[in-house]
Tab-separated table of C-alpha atoms in Angstrom:
chain	number	residue	atom	x	y	z
A	17	MET	CA	26.463	133.105	288.590
A	18	SER	CA	28.756	130.215	287.649
A	19	LEU	CA	27.577	126.781	286.560
A	20	ALA	CA	29.015	125.283	289.762
A	21	ARG	CA	26.858	127.620	291.852
A	22	LYS	CA	23.780	126.772	289.779
A	23	TYR	CA	24.428	123.044	290.255
A	24	LYS	CA	24.630	123.676	294.005
A	25	LYS	CA	21.480	125.822	294.051
A	26	SER	CA	19.512	123.165	292.162
A	27	LEU	CA	20.836	120.403	294.435
A	28	ASP	CA	20.388	122.241	297.743
A	29	GLU	CA	16.979	123.779	296.999
A	30	GLN	CA	15.596	120.986	294.777
A	31	TRP	CA	15.225	123.720	292.183
A	32	CYS	CA	14.372	122.870	288.591
A	33	MET	CA	16.268	124.823	285.945
A	34	ARG	CA	17.318	124.541	282.320
A	35	PHE	CA	20.829	123.445	281.373
A	36	LYS	CA	22.060	124.398	277.913
A	37	THR	CA	24.603	122.180	276.179
A	38	GLY	CA	27.151	122.167	273.388
A	39	HIS	CA	25.223	119.432	271.576
A	40	PRO	CA	25.250	119.873	267.766
A	41	GLY	CA	21.430	120.094	267.906
A	42	GLY	CA	21.444	122.644	270.731
A	43	ASP	CA	19.884	120.230	273.238
A	44	ARG	CA	18.855	121.563	276.611
A	45	TYR	CA	17.615	119.749	279.689
A	46	ASP	CA	15.179	120.863	282.358
A	47	GLY	CA	15.561	119.164	285.691
A	48	VAL	CA	16.726	119.101	289.274
A	49	VAL	CA	20.360	118.295	290.024
A	50	MET	CA	20.461	115.280	292.319
A	51	GLN	CA	24.233	114.756	292.419
A	52	VAL	CA	27.321	116.687	291.390
A	53	LYS	CA	30.382	114.616	290.550
A	54	PRO	CA	33.808	115.727	289.275
A	55	ASP	CA	32.970	115.158	285.581
A	56	PHE	CA	29.172	114.923	285.460
A	57	ILE	CA	25.899	115.917	287.047
A	58	VAL	CA	22.905	113.690	287.688
A	59	LEU	CA	19.521	115.232	286.854
A	60	ARG	CA	15.971	114.100	287.375
A	61	GLU	CA	14.616	115.344	284.082
A	62	GLU	CA	11.394	117.376	284.103
A	63	GLU	CA	8.888	117.361	281.294
A	64	ALA	CA	5.311	118.644	281.450
A	65	PHE	CA	5.697	119.303	285.194
A	66	GLU	CA	6.557	115.679	285.969
A	67	PHE	CA	9.908	113.986	286.506
A	68	ASP	CA	10.770	111.287	283.998
A	69	GLY	CA	14.105	109.575	283.977
A	70	VAL	CA	17.574	110.022	285.336
A	71	VAL	CA	20.013	111.854	283.080
A	72	ILE	CA	23.758	111.913	283.554
A	73	LEU	CA	25.253	114.882	281.675
A	74	ALA	CA	28.995	115.251	281.131
A	75	LYS	CA	30.005	118.654	282.542
A	76	LYS	CA	32.333	119.359	279.625
A	77	PHE	CA	29.283	119.684	277.343
A	78	ILE	CA	27.209	121.969	279.609
A	79	ARG	CA	27.463	125.547	278.322
A	80	GLY	CA	24.978	127.516	280.365
A	81	PHE	CA	21.705	127.634	282.218
A	82	ARG	CA	18.420	129.430	282.407
A	83	ASP	CA	16.991	130.216	285.820
A	84	GLY	CA	14.438	132.990	285.425
A	85	LYS	CA	10.707	133.668	285.493
A	86	TYR	CA	9.827	130.504	283.552
A	87	GLU	CA	11.736	128.330	285.999
A	88	ARG	CA	10.176	130.137	288.984
A	89	CYS	CA	6.730	129.317	287.623
A	90	ALA	CA	7.684	125.711	286.826
A	91	ASN	CA	9.036	125.259	290.361
A	92	GLU	CA	5.816	126.614	291.851
A	93	ILE	CA	3.832	124.094	289.773
A	94	LEU	CA	6.176	121.222	290.720
A	95	ARG	CA	5.637	122.053	294.382
A	96	GLU	CA	1.883	122.525	293.949
A	97	ASN	CA	1.372	119.192	292.145
A	98	GLY	CA	3.614	117.283	294.588
A	99	ALA	CA	6.149	116.133	291.999
A	100	ILE	CA	9.067	117.704	293.892
A	101	LYS	CA	8.290	115.512	296.940
A	102	LYS	CA	8.689	112.374	294.812
A	103	LEU	CA	12.232	113.160	293.652
A	104	ARG	CA	14.465	110.108	293.961
A	105	VAL	CA	17.691	108.938	292.451
A	106	PRO	CA	19.112	105.417	292.866
A	107	ARG	CA	21.446	105.103	295.855
A	108	TRP	CA	23.953	103.054	293.869
A	109	LEU	CA	24.862	106.242	291.972
A	110	ASP	CA	26.243	107.703	295.234
A	111	SER	CA	29.421	105.624	294.898
A	112	CYS	CA	29.967	106.393	291.191
A	113	GLU	CA	32.533	109.164	290.866
A	114	ALA	CA	33.220	108.736	287.144
A	115	ILE	CA	31.241	107.726	284.068
A	116	PRO	CA	33.003	104.328	283.728
A	117	GLN	CA	31.873	103.476	287.274
A	118	ALA	CA	28.276	104.448	286.477
A	119	LEU	CA	28.260	102.284	283.336
A	120	ALA	CA	29.825	99.346	285.216
A	121	ALA	CA	27.138	99.655	287.909
A	122	MET	CA	24.430	99.681	285.222
A	123	MET	CA	25.941	96.603	283.603
A	124	ARG	CA	25.951	94.746	286.966
A	125	ARG	CA	22.307	95.729	287.545
A	126	ASP	CA	21.199	94.884	283.993
A	127	ILE	CA	20.073	98.479	283.394
A	128	TRP	CA	19.861	99.231	279.686
A	129	PRO	CA	20.664	102.909	279.220
A	130	ALA	CA	20.199	105.317	276.357
A	131	LEU	CA	23.566	106.878	275.520
A	132	GLU	CA	24.445	109.764	273.309
A	133	ILE	CA	27.956	110.543	272.167
A	134	ILE	CA	29.403	113.582	270.467
A	135	TYR	CA	32.208	113.107	267.957
A	136	ASN	CA	33.910	114.834	264.985
A	137	GLU	CA	35.060	117.678	267.235
A	138	GLY	CA	31.533	118.368	268.427
A	139	GLY	CA	29.978	118.356	264.974
A	140	ASP	CA	28.036	115.090	265.123
A	141	SER	CA	26.166	112.957	267.609
A	142	ALA	CA	24.995	109.364	267.749
A	143	PHE	CA	22.359	107.712	269.936
A	144	TYR	CA	22.491	104.162	271.323
A	145	LEU	CA	19.928	102.269	273.384
A	146	GLY	CA	20.560	98.767	274.606
A	147	VAL	CA	22.588	96.499	276.841
A	148	ILE	CA	26.112	97.285	278.041
A	149	THR	CA	28.218	94.257	277.132
A	150	GLY	CA	31.691	95.218	278.322
A	151	ILE	CA	33.652	97.711	280.402
A	152	GLU	CA	37.349	98.420	279.891
A	153	ASP	CA	39.719	101.151	281.062
A	154	GLU	CA	39.294	103.505	278.088
A	155	GLN	CA	36.177	102.197	276.366
A	156	PHE	CA	32.992	100.207	276.755
A	157	SER	CA	30.691	98.137	274.524
A	158	ILE	CA	26.981	98.370	273.974
A	159	LYS	CA	24.736	96.147	271.897
A	160	SER	CA	22.032	98.511	270.756
A	161	TYR	CA	18.897	98.480	268.689
A	162	ASP	CA	17.486	101.033	266.294
A	163	ALA	CA	14.237	103.033	266.386
A	164	ALA	CA	12.514	100.303	264.340
A	165	GLY	CA	13.234	97.684	267.030
A	166	LYS	CA	15.995	95.905	265.101
A	167	TRP	CA	19.132	94.726	266.874
A	168	GLU	CA	22.371	96.242	265.627
A	169	LYS	CA	25.951	95.173	266.242
A	170	ASN	CA	28.004	95.515	269.382
A	171	PHE	CA	29.531	99.027	269.348
A	172	VAL	CA	32.784	99.926	271.116
A	173	LEU	CA	32.805	103.545	272.303
A	174	GLY	CA	35.173	105.773	274.262
A	175	TYR	CA	34.138	107.330	277.571
A	176	GLU	CA	35.422	110.748	276.521
A	177	GLU	CA	32.742	110.971	273.804
A	178	ILE	CA	29.804	110.444	276.169
A	179	PHE	CA	27.497	113.426	276.235
A	180	LYS	CA	24.478	111.912	278.016
A	181	ILE	CA	23.366	108.713	279.721
A	182	GLU	CA	19.668	108.241	280.414
A	183	PHE	CA	17.783	105.517	282.255
A	184	ASP	CA	14.530	104.915	284.107
A	185	SER	CA	12.570	107.127	281.709
A	186	GLN	CA	9.282	106.029	280.208
A	187	TYR	CA	10.947	105.878	276.787
A	188	CYS	CA	13.803	103.630	277.974
A	189	ASN	CA	11.614	101.459	280.193
A	190	HIS	CA	8.937	100.762	277.587
A	191	PHE	CA	11.285	100.259	274.630
A	192	ASN	CA	13.691	98.092	276.642
A	193	ALA	CA	10.849	95.904	277.950
A	194	TYR	CA	9.698	95.373	274.374
A	195	MET	CA	13.218	94.485	273.183
A	196	LYS	CA	13.870	92.164	276.138
A	197	SER	CA	10.773	90.202	275.122
A	198	LYS	CA	12.304	89.554	271.684
A	199	ASP	CA	15.203	87.260	270.806
A	200	GLY	CA	18.597	88.802	270.112
A	201	ALA	CA	19.563	90.497	273.376
């Protein structure tokens, strides 16, 4: 079955499955597809049979899927514990057809995302968490902080390098709240 058909199955049936990526670290994401756009999918990410965070994955980096006995069991648990009934994704994402639009909407709403890019022809990745400070036609800016809670510089990045955008996860929400309480934003 093609990736497009798996996206549709996950979306139509609210079916959790694993998506494998071309990330240098072999990252994979378990979740339910909430939206399918021309260049990306929107997932509600599942971890420990709960949904935590919205993940936007660029389609060009998705390499495969797993939808077998493990996913069947996980879906039974998600239905049993009621998590599947709580699935939501922000309505403002409905009008975002491209990654630049999603980032612009986050900037307007003061949503601080976690972003991961892939560069060096797929050989390296970099992670940024912080406030989006500018949107242009071919690139955007983000003022991020490191894992020690120290503000870094304003980075200018190209849209074509974006692998993943994450927001509304416990990690993002807690770390961002901490950083917003400090000077330097």
